[in-house]
Coordinates of C-alpha atoms in Angstrom, one line a residue:
M252 CA 0.0 0.0 0.0
T253 CA 1.3 3.5 -0.9
F254 CA 0.9 6.3 1.6
Q255 CA -2.2 7.6 -0.3
E256 CA -3.8 4.1 -0.2
V257 CA -3.1 3.9 3.6
K258 CA -4.8 7.3 4.0
D259 CA -7.8 6.1 2.0
M260 CA -7.9 3.0 4.1
L261 CA -7.9 5.1 7.3
Q262 CA -10.7 7.2 5.9
M263 CA -12.7 4.1 5.0
I264 CA -12.6 2.7 8.5
N265 CA -13.4 6.1 10.0
I266 CA -10.1 6.9 11.6
E267 CA -8.9 10.4 11.3
M268 CA -5.2 11.0 11.2
N269 CA -3.0 14.1 11.0
D270 CA -1.0 13.8 7.7
M271 CA 2.3 14.7 9.3
Y272 CA 2.0 12.0 12.0
A273 CA 0.6 9.5 9.5
Y274 CA 3.6 9.9 7.2
T275 CA 6.1 9.7 10.1
L276 CA 4.5 6.5 11.2
F277 CA 4.3 5.2 7.6
K278 CA 8.1 5.8 7.1
K279 CA 8.8 4.1 10.5
C280 CA 6.9 1.0 9.5
D281 CA 8.4 0.9 5.9
R282 CA 11.3 -1.4 7.0
S283 CA 11.8 -2.5 3.4
N284 CA 12.4 1.1 2.3
T285 CA 10.1 0.7 -0.8
D286 CA 7.8 3.6 -0.1
T287 CA 5.0 1.1 0.3
L288 CA 3.8 -1.0 3.2
E289 CA 3.4 -4.8 2.8
D290 CA 1.7 -7.5 4.8
C291 CA 3.1 -7.3 8.4
E292 CA 4.2 -3.7 7.8
I293 CA 0.5 -2.8 7.3
E294 CA -0.4 -4.7 10.5
E295 CA 2.4 -2.9 12.4
F296 CA 1.2 0.5 11.1
C297 CA -2.4 -0.1 12.3
T298 CA -1.2 -1.5 15.6
Q299 CA 1.0 1.5 16.3
L300 CA -1.7 3.9 15.1
M301 CA -4.4 2.5 17.4
H302 CA -2.1 2.0 20.3
R303 CA -3.2 4.0 23.4
S304 CA -1.6 2.5 26.5
E305 CA -3.8 4.7 28.8
L306 CA -7.0 3.4 27.2
E307 CA -5.7 -0.2 27.3
E308 CA -5.2 0.3 31.1
I309 CA -8.8 1.4 31.6
F310 CA -10.1 -1.4 29.3
F311 CA -8.2 -4.1 31.2
Q312 CA -9.3 -2.7 34.5
Y313 CA -12.9 -3.5 33.6
S314 CA -12.5 -6.5 31.3
G315 CA -10.5 -8.7 33.5
E316 CA -8.3 -11.6 32.4
D317 CA -10.2 -12.5 29.2
R318 CA -9.5 -9.0 27.8
V319 CA -13.0 -8.6 26.4
L320 CA -15.8 -6.5 27.9
S321 CA -19.1 -8.3 28.6
T322 CA -22.3 -6.3 28.8
E323 CA -22.1 -6.5 32.6
E324 CA -18.6 -5.2 32.6
L325 CA -19.5 -2.3 30.3
Q326 CA -22.5 -1.6 32.5
E327 CA -20.1 -1.2 35.5
F328 CA -18.0 1.2 33.4
L329 CA -21.1 3.2 32.5
H330 CA -22.1 3.4 36.1
H331 CA -18.7 4.8 37.1
Q332 CA -19.1 7.3 34.2
G333 CA -22.3 8.6 35.8
E334 CA -24.3 7.5 32.8
E335 CA -27.4 5.5 32.2
A336 CA -26.1 2.0 33.2
T337 CA -28.6 -0.6 32.1
L338 CA -27.7 -3.8 30.2
E339 CA -29.9 -2.6 27.3
R340 CA -27.7 0.6 27.1
A341 CA -24.5 -1.5 27.2
K342 CA -25.8 -3.7 24.4
E343 CA -26.7 -0.6 22.3
I344 CA -23.1 0.7 22.7
I345 CA -21.6 -2.6 21.7
Y346 CA -23.8 -2.9 18.6
K347 CA -23.0 0.7 17.6
Y348 CA -19.2 0.8 18.1
E349 CA -17.8 -2.8 18.1
L350 CA -15.8 -3.5 14.9
N351 CA -15.6 -7.3 15.2
E352 CA -18.8 -8.9 14.0
K353 CA -18.2 -12.1 16.0
A354 CA -17.8 -10.2 19.2
K355 CA -20.8 -8.1 18.4
Q356 CA -23.0 -11.3 18.0
H357 CA -21.9 -12.5 21.5
D358 CA -22.6 -9.0 23.1
L359 CA -18.9 -8.5 23.7
M360 CA -16.6 -5.5 23.1
M361 CA -13.0 -5.6 22.1
L362 CA -10.4 -2.9 22.9
E363 CA -10.7 -1.3 19.4
G364 CA -14.5 -1.0 19.8
F365 CA -14.0 0.5 23.3
M366 CA -11.6 3.1 21.8
M367 CA -14.1 4.0 19.0
Y368 CA -16.8 4.5 21.7
L369 CA -14.7 6.8 23.8
L370 CA -13.7 8.9 20.8
S371 CA -17.3 9.2 19.7
E372 CA -19.8 11.9 20.6
E373 CA -20.9 9.7 23.5
G374 CA -17.4 9.9 25.0
D375 CA -17.2 13.6 24.5
V376 CA -16.7 16.0 27.4
F377 CA -19.7 18.1 26.2
N378 CA -23.1 16.6 27.0
H379 CA -24.5 15.7 23.6
E380 CA -28.1 16.1 24.9
H381 CA -27.2 19.8 25.0
K382 CA -26.5 19.9 21.2
K383 CA -30.3 20.3 20.6
V384 CA -32.7 22.9 22.0
Y385 CA -33.7 21.5 25.4
Q386 CA -34.3 24.6 27.5
D387 CA -37.7 26.3 28.1
M388 CA -38.1 28.8 25.3
T389 CA -41.4 30.3 26.5
Q390 CA -40.0 32.8 29.1
P391 CA -39.6 36.5 28.4
L392 CA -36.7 37.6 26.2
S393 CA -35.1 39.2 29.2
H394 CA -34.6 35.8 30.8
Y395 CA -32.0 34.7 28.2
F396 CA -28.4 35.4 27.3
I397 CA -28.6 36.3 23.6
S398 CA -25.6 35.9 21.2
S399 CA -24.7 39.4 20.1
S400 CA -22.3 41.0 17.6
H401 CA -20.7 44.5 17.7
N402 CA -20.1 46.3 14.4
T403 CA -21.2 43.2 12.6
Y404 CA -20.4 44.6 9.1
L405 CA -16.7 44.8 9.8
T406 CA -14.3 42.1 8.7
N407 CA -11.3 43.2 10.7
H408 CA -10.1 46.7 11.8
Q409 CA -12.4 49.3 13.3
L410 CA -10.8 52.3 11.4
V411 CA -9.6 51.0 8.1
G412 CA -11.2 47.5 7.6
N413 CA -13.6 46.4 5.0
S414 CA -17.4 46.4 5.5
S415 CA -19.1 43.3 4.0
T416 CA -22.6 41.7 3.9
E417 CA -20.6 38.4 4.2
A418 CA -19.8 39.4 7.8
Y419 CA -23.5 39.1 8.6
V420 CA -23.7 35.6 7.0
M421 CA -20.7 34.5 9.1
A422 CA -22.3 35.9 12.3
F423 CA -25.5 34.0 11.7
K424 CA -23.6 30.8 11.1
E425 CA -22.0 31.3 14.5
G426 CA -25.5 31.4 16.1
C427 CA -25.6 35.2 16.5
R428 CA -29.1 36.6 17.2
C429 CA -28.4 40.4 17.6
V430 CA -26.5 42.2 14.8
E431 CA -25.5 45.8 14.5
L432 CA -26.2 48.2 11.6
D433 CA -24.3 51.6 11.7
C434 CA -26.5 53.7 9.3
W435 CA -25.2 56.8 7.6
E436 CA -26.4 59.1 4.8
G437 CA -25.4 57.7 1.4
P438 CA -25.4 59.0 -2.2
S439 CA -28.6 59.0 -4.4
G440 CA -30.8 58.9 -1.3
E441 CA -29.7 55.4 -0.3
P442 CA -28.4 55.0 3.3
V443 CA -25.1 53.1 3.7
I444 CA -23.6 51.1 6.5
Y445 CA -20.0 51.7 7.7
H446 CA -18.1 52.8 10.8
G447 CA -18.7 56.5 10.5
H448 CA -15.8 59.0 10.3
T449 CA -13.3 56.2 9.5
L450 CA -11.8 54.8 6.4
T451 CA -13.8 51.6 6.5
S452 CA -15.6 50.7 3.2
K453 CA -19.4 51.3 2.8
I454 CA -22.2 48.9 1.9
L455 CA -25.8 49.7 1.0
F456 CA -28.4 49.4 3.8
K457 CA -30.8 47.6 1.5
D458 CA -28.2 45.0 0.6
V459 CA -27.6 44.2 4.3
I460 CA -31.3 43.9 4.9
S461 CA -31.6 41.5 2.0
T462 CA -28.7 39.4 3.4
I463 CA -30.4 39.3 6.8
R464 CA -33.6 38.2 5.3
D465 CA -31.9 35.3 3.4
N466 CA -29.7 34.1 6.3
A467 CA -31.3 35.1 9.6
F468 CA -33.1 31.8 10.2
K469 CA -30.8 29.2 8.5
N470 CA -29.2 28.1 11.7
S471 CA -31.7 29.1 14.3
L472 CA -35.5 29.8 14.2
F473 CA -35.4 32.1 17.2
P474 CA -35.8 35.9 16.8
V475 CA -33.1 38.2 15.5
I476 CA -32.7 41.7 16.9
L477 CA -31.3 44.5 14.6
S478 CA -29.4 47.0 16.7
L479 CA -29.8 50.2 14.7
E480 CA -27.2 53.0 15.1
N481 CA -29.0 55.7 13.3
H482 CA -27.0 58.7 11.9
C483 CA -29.3 59.5 9.0
G484 CA -31.5 62.5 8.3
L485 CA -35.3 62.1 8.3
E486 CA -35.5 61.5 4.5
Q487 CA -33.1 58.6 4.5
Q488 CA -34.6 57.2 7.7
A489 CA -37.9 57.0 5.8
T490 CA -36.0 55.1 3.1
M491 CA -34.6 52.7 5.7
A492 CA -38.2 52.1 7.0
Y493 CA -39.4 51.5 3.5
H494 CA -36.6 48.9 2.9
L495 CA -37.2 47.2 6.2
R496 CA -41.0 46.8 5.5
N497 CA -40.5 46.0 1.8
I498 CA -37.6 43.5 2.1
L499 CA -38.5 41.8 5.4
G500 CA -42.2 41.7 5.0
D501 CA -44.0 39.5 7.6
M502 CA -40.7 38.6 9.2
L503 CA -40.5 42.2 10.7
I504 CA -42.3 42.8 14.0
S505 CA -44.0 46.2 13.4
A506 CA -46.9 45.9 15.9
P507 CA -47.1 44.3 19.4
I508 CA -48.1 40.7 19.7
N509 CA -49.1 41.3 23.3
N510 CA -49.9 44.3 25.5
L511 CA -47.0 46.8 25.4
E512 CA -47.9 47.8 29.0
S513 CA -47.4 44.2 30.0
D514 CA -44.8 43.6 32.7
H515 CA -42.8 41.2 30.6
L516 CA -41.5 40.8 27.0
P517 CA -42.7 38.1 24.7
S518 CA -40.8 34.8 24.5
P519 CA -38.3 33.5 21.9
E520 CA -40.9 30.8 21.1
A521 CA -43.6 33.4 20.5
L522 CA -41.2 35.4 18.2
K523 CA -39.9 32.5 16.1
R524 CA -38.8 33.6 12.6
K525 CA -39.4 37.2 13.6
I526 CA -37.0 40.2 13.3
L527 CA -37.1 43.0 15.9
L528 CA -35.8 46.5 15.5
K529 CA -33.8 48.1 18.3
G530 CA -33.9 51.9 18.1
K531 CA -35.4 55.2 19.3
K532 CA -39.1 55.4 19.7
L533 CA -40.9 58.8 19.3
K534 CA -42.8 59.6 22.5
E535 CA -45.0 62.4 23.7
R536 CA -42.8 64.5 26.0
S537 CA -44.0 66.5 29.0
S538 CA -43.1 70.2 29.1
S539 CA -40.6 69.5 32.0
E540 CA -38.7 67.1 29.8
E541 CA -38.6 69.6 27.0
D542 CA -37.1 72.2 29.3
D543 CA -34.3 70.0 30.8
G544 CA -31.9 70.8 28.0
R545 CA -31.4 67.3 26.8
T546 CA -31.0 66.9 23.0
R547 CA -32.1 64.0 21.0
V548 CA -31.6 62.8 17.4
D549 CA -34.7 63.4 15.3
T550 CA -36.3 60.1 14.4
A551 CA -38.6 59.7 11.4
P552 CA -42.1 58.5 12.4
E553 CA -41.9 55.8 9.7
L554 CA -38.8 54.3 11.4
S555 CA -40.1 54.9 14.9
D556 CA -43.3 52.9 14.1
L557 CA -41.2 49.8 13.5
V558 CA -39.6 49.9 16.9
V559 CA -41.8 47.8 19.2
Y560 CA -40.0 45.7 21.9
C561 CA -36.5 47.1 21.9
Q562 CA -37.1 50.9 22.5
T563 CA -33.7 52.4 23.5
V564 CA -33.8 54.9 26.4
E565 CA -31.2 56.4 28.7
Y566 CA -30.7 54.1 31.7
R567 CA -32.5 55.2 34.8
D568 CA -32.3 53.7 38.3
Q569 CA -36.1 53.2 38.5
P570 CA -37.6 50.4 36.3
G571 CA -39.2 51.5 33.0
L572 CA -41.5 49.6 30.7
A573 CA -40.4 46.0 29.8
C574 CA -40.1 47.1 26.2
E575 CA -37.6 49.8 27.1
M576 CA -33.9 48.9 27.0
S577 CA -30.5 50.6 27.5
S578 CA -27.0 50.3 26.0
F579 CA -23.9 50.5 28.1
S580 CA -20.2 50.8 27.2
E581 CA -18.1 48.0 28.9
D582 CA -16.6 50.6 31.3
K583 CA -19.9 52.0 32.3
I584 CA -21.5 48.6 33.0
R585 CA -18.4 47.6 35.0
R586 CA -18.8 50.7 37.3
L587 CA -22.6 50.1 37.7
I588 CA -22.1 46.4 38.5
K589 CA -19.4 47.2 41.0
E590 CA -21.5 49.9 42.8
Y591 CA -25.0 48.5 42.3
G592 CA -24.6 44.8 41.5
N593 CA -28.1 43.7 42.7
T594 CA -29.9 46.7 41.1
M595 CA -28.4 45.7 37.7
V596 CA -29.3 42.0 38.2
R597 CA -32.9 43.0 39.0
Y598 CA -33.0 45.5 36.0
N599 CA -32.0 42.6 33.7
T600 CA -34.8 40.3 35.0
R601 CA -37.4 42.6 33.2
Q602 CA -35.6 44.7 30.7
L603 CA -32.9 44.1 28.1
S604 CA -29.4 45.6 28.2
R605 CA -26.8 45.7 25.4
I606 CA -23.1 46.0 26.2
Y607 CA -20.6 47.2 23.6
P608 CA -16.8 47.4 23.5
D609 CA -14.9 50.6 24.4
G610 CA -14.4 53.0 21.5
L611 CA -10.6 52.8 22.0
R612 CA -10.5 49.2 20.8
A613 CA -9.6 50.3 17.3
N614 CA -8.0 46.9 16.5
S615 CA -11.4 45.2 17.2
S616 CA -10.2 43.5 20.4
N617 CA -12.8 42.2 22.8
Y618 CA -13.5 42.4 26.5
S619 CA -14.4 39.3 28.6
P620 CA -18.2 38.9 28.4
Q621 CA -18.3 36.8 31.6
E622 CA -18.5 39.7 34.1
M623 CA -21.5 41.1 32.2
W624 CA -23.3 37.7 32.1
N625 CA -22.7 37.5 35.8
A626 CA -25.1 40.5 36.2
G627 CA -27.7 39.0 33.9
C628 CA -26.9 41.3 30.9
Q629 CA -28.4 39.7 27.8
L630 CA -26.9 41.3 24.7
V631 CA -23.2 41.3 25.4
A632 CA -21.9 42.3 22.0
L633 CA -18.4 41.2 20.8
N634 CA -16.3 41.7 17.7
F635 CA -17.0 38.3 16.1
Q636 CA -14.3 38.8 13.6
T637 CA -11.5 38.8 16.3
P638 CA -10.3 35.4 17.6
G639 CA -9.0 35.0 21.1
Y640 CA -10.1 33.7 24.5
K641 CA -13.0 36.2 24.9
M642 CA -14.6 34.8 21.7
D643 CA -13.8 31.3 23.0
L644 CA -15.9 32.1 26.0
N645 CA -18.7 33.4 23.8
R646 CA -18.6 30.3 21.6
G647 CA -18.5 28.1 24.7
R648 CA -21.5 29.8 26.3
F649 CA -23.6 29.6 23.1
Q650 CA -22.8 26.1 21.9
D651 CA -25.3 25.0 24.6
N652 CA -29.0 24.7 23.8
G653 CA -28.5 23.5 20.2
R654 CA -26.4 26.6 19.3
C655 CA -29.7 28.4 18.8
G656 CA -28.3 31.7 20.2
Y657 CA -30.5 31.8 23.3
I658 CA -29.4 30.5 26.7
L659 CA -31.9 30.5 29.6
K660 CA -30.3 32.4 32.5
P661 CA -30.0 30.6 35.9
E662 CA -33.1 31.0 38.1
F663 CA -31.4 33.6 40.4
L664 CA -30.9 35.9 37.4
R665 CA -34.6 35.7 36.4
R666 CA -36.5 36.2 39.7
A667 CA -37.7 39.8 40.1
D668 CA -37.0 39.8 43.9
T669 CA -33.6 38.1 43.5
S670 CA -30.9 39.0 46.1
F671 CA -28.0 37.8 43.9
N672 CA -25.1 40.2 43.6
P673 CA -22.1 39.2 41.5
E674 CA -19.8 41.5 43.6
I675 CA -20.6 39.6 46.8
V676 CA -18.7 36.3 47.3
S677 CA -21.1 33.4 46.9
N678 CA -21.1 30.3 49.0
S679 CA -22.4 28.3 46.0
M680 CA -19.4 26.2 45.0
K681 CA -18.3 22.9 43.5
I682 CA -14.8 21.4 43.2
L683 CA -13.7 20.1 39.8
H684 CA -11.1 17.4 39.9
V685 CA -9.4 17.0 36.5
R686 CA -6.9 14.3 35.7
V687 CA -5.2 15.3 32.5
I688 CA -4.2 11.9 31.1
S689 CA -3.0 12.4 27.5
A690 CA -3.3 14.3 24.2
Q691 CA -3.5 12.9 20.7
Q692 CA -2.2 14.3 17.4
L693 CA -1.8 17.9 18.3
P694 CA -1.2 20.2 15.2
K695 CA 2.3 21.2 14.2
L696 CA 2.6 24.9 14.7
N697 CA 5.6 25.7 12.6
K698 CA 5.0 24.0 9.2
E699 CA 8.1 25.8 7.7
K700 CA 10.4 23.9 10.1
P701 CA 9.9 20.1 9.6
S702 CA 12.0 19.4 12.7
S703 CA 10.0 21.6 15.1
I704 CA 7.7 19.6 17.4
V705 CA 5.5 21.0 20.1
D706 CA 6.3 20.8 23.9
P707 CA 2.7 20.7 25.0
F708 CA 1.2 21.5 28.4
V709 CA -2.5 21.8 29.4
R710 CA -4.2 24.6 31.3
V711 CA -7.7 24.3 32.7
E712 CA -9.5 27.6 33.4
I713 CA -12.7 28.4 35.3
H714 CA -14.5 31.6 34.3
S715 CA -17.3 32.6 36.7
V716 CA -17.9 35.3 39.3
G717 CA -14.7 36.7 40.9
R718 CA -11.3 36.1 39.5
K719 CA -10.4 33.5 36.9
R720 CA -9.3 30.2 38.4
E721 CA -6.6 28.2 36.6
Q722 CA -4.3 25.2 37.0
E723 CA -1.8 23.7 34.5
T724 CA 0.3 20.6 33.9
N725 CA 4.0 20.4 33.3
Y726 CA 5.2 20.5 29.7
I727 CA 6.3 17.4 27.8
L728 CA 9.3 17.8 25.5
N729 CA 9.0 17.1 21.8
N730 CA 5.8 15.1 21.7
G731 CA 2.6 16.2 19.9
F732 CA 1.5 12.8 18.8
N733 CA 0.7 11.1 22.1
P734 CA 2.0 13.1 25.1
L735 CA 1.1 11.5 28.5
W736 CA 0.8 13.5 31.7
N737 CA -1.4 11.7 34.2
E738 CA -1.5 14.9 36.3
E739 CA -4.2 15.8 38.8
L740 CA -5.6 19.4 38.9
R741 CA -8.1 20.7 41.4
L742 CA -10.2 23.8 40.7
E743 CA -12.9 25.7 42.7
V744 CA -16.0 26.5 40.7
L745 CA -17.9 29.4 42.2
V746 CA -21.6 29.8 41.1
P747 CA -21.5 26.6 39.0
E748 CA -24.7 27.6 37.0
L749 CA -22.8 30.6 35.5
A750 CA -19.3 29.0 35.1
L751 CA -17.5 28.2 31.9
V752 CA -14.6 25.6 31.8
R753 CA -11.8 26.2 29.2
F754 CA -9.3 23.5 28.3
V755 CA -6.2 25.1 26.6
V756 CA -3.2 23.4 25.1
E757 CA -0.1 25.6 24.6
D758 CA 3.4 25.0 23.3
Y759 CA 5.9 25.7 26.0
D760 CA 8.7 28.2 25.1
K761 CA 11.2 29.2 27.7
T762 CA 12.6 32.1 25.8
S763 CA 9.3 33.8 24.7
S764 CA 5.6 33.6 25.2
N765 CA 4.0 30.2 24.8
D766 CA 2.2 29.5 21.5
F767 CA -1.5 28.6 21.4
V768 CA -2.2 25.1 20.1
G769 CA -5.9 24.5 20.7
Q770 CA -8.7 24.9 23.1
F771 CA -12.3 23.9 24.0
T772 CA -14.7 25.9 26.2
L773 CA -18.1 24.7 27.5
P774 CA -20.6 25.7 30.2
F775 CA -20.0 23.9 33.5
P776 CA -23.5 22.4 33.6
S777 CA -22.8 20.8 30.1
L778 CA -19.6 19.1 31.4
R779 CA -19.8 15.3 31.7
Q780 CA -17.9 13.4 34.4
G781 CA -15.8 10.3 34.0
Y782 CA -13.3 9.5 31.2
R783 CA -13.8 12.0 28.4
H784 CA -12.2 13.2 25.2
V785 CA -12.0 17.0 24.6
H786 CA -12.1 17.7 20.9
L787 CA -9.9 20.8 20.4
L788 CA -10.7 23.9 18.3
S789 CA -8.4 26.4 16.6
K790 CA -8.1 30.1 17.5
D791 CA -11.0 30.9 15.1
G792 CA -13.3 28.2 16.5
T793 CA -12.8 25.6 13.7
S794 CA -12.2 21.9 14.5
L795 CA -8.6 20.7 14.9
S796 CA -9.8 17.1 14.4
P797 CA -8.3 14.6 15.1
A798 CA -6.5 16.6 17.9
T799 CA -7.9 15.6 21.3
L800 CA -7.2 15.7 25.1
F801 CA -8.1 12.7 27.2
V802 CA -9.2 13.5 30.7
H803 CA -11.0 12.1 33.8
L804 CA -13.4 14.5 35.5
Q805 CA -15.1 14.4 38.9
I806 CA -17.3 17.1 40.4
K807 CA -17.5 17.1 44.2
D808 CA -18.9 19.3 47.0
P809 CA -16.3 21.3 48.9

């Protein structure tokens, strides 16, 4: 078999393999130096490829002397994993993953089948039941964290980058449910979208609305909010209103579906396949308000009429209508949370709040969304185009609940009389015990240097209220194929319902900063205990398959 034929064979039997490692192993087994593998060389290649001493150890621990797992032995393993542990379930797993037909007929599982099972979705650290919409979607909009994008139209830099309708398509693919439109006066009476007073390129407002219509509900049926930054005169605002009505048609919410004086917003379920406009609403003003000297941007009545459930107002301490909402810069919300933590949490039980990055972040960097989620803020807007750990946290939060872009907040962030304050140390805590066992086929970072091999170590981070908690392993020299650690880490998890767990692999470098290899972030409530594989993602959130971590997880009370 040539190398290409070996690769085809691996694909045929559903085994993923990093090309670099596959070729290294191929050359190692080609003892005849013919650039092909023959007979026993092929067998040796497959044996070496599949060899996982740490998995063998677990398998033999449960299978006993005969080195095959019976349904009863697999049942015992499932029980220790904290999973459904019936004989029927054990048989299902054998039937699904066992490769040897004879063993399958006798309800037995061999080592290779056991490996396939642990590498599958069912052996994943992320609870696969959470890959579908499973949460109650009939509560008011204010009871959910909602995936939100800042300056959605930008593809990179805030001052000189390109604006593109494709950026909206990408945001929707990521599960985003609140996108931003920065609207400015354009030529020929047509409003444009761009980052005003900068060198970013311009796109037509009507083209963006058409793109939203065509892509908003491809990945999720739950409502989309258009956050309108309106810098247009009355005439072009009327044109915007015309395009919104004309292009979006029945998708656009232009009249209440319930009583606007109601004490709560409608639910994501009630607003499926609907688009809501966030913007200023014309209101009758009292003479005292007219005299207080505050200025406001004139809003065209045609546009104002389309703003129903997301009416932007300046934040006031006392509660407003449920359909009124406020926007806060990251610095302002931090100050408010620090000084009035519980007040902000209570505000967010009834009304929506949108948080946006500081204006000084010209390079489109992000802030950590966790501290805003801790106060129940729903629309925590990030620059989706910028990779890094802050977007990792966002992806981790919103991969839950079927990636639909809506995550039901914990009960203490939904109750009107809640006493929760993210600034006060909580006594709600769990201890996460992580045994980092091994990693498999980590990507090569420096492809220009064939001799460079990673020196990997693993860090586990907990993001919740208070400071970030983290622990890391030692590094292993020159082994990205199958490094073995077997190290125990212990982490405190404060307010587990809000916590995110981030597994990070980095390449140790004693002379400069460590290089990022891969990561995976997930909500603590979606974490599964027992022996689990962590399927790593790249910096921009794409799969690094077949790169994995193998860990054992245990959650205990303090």
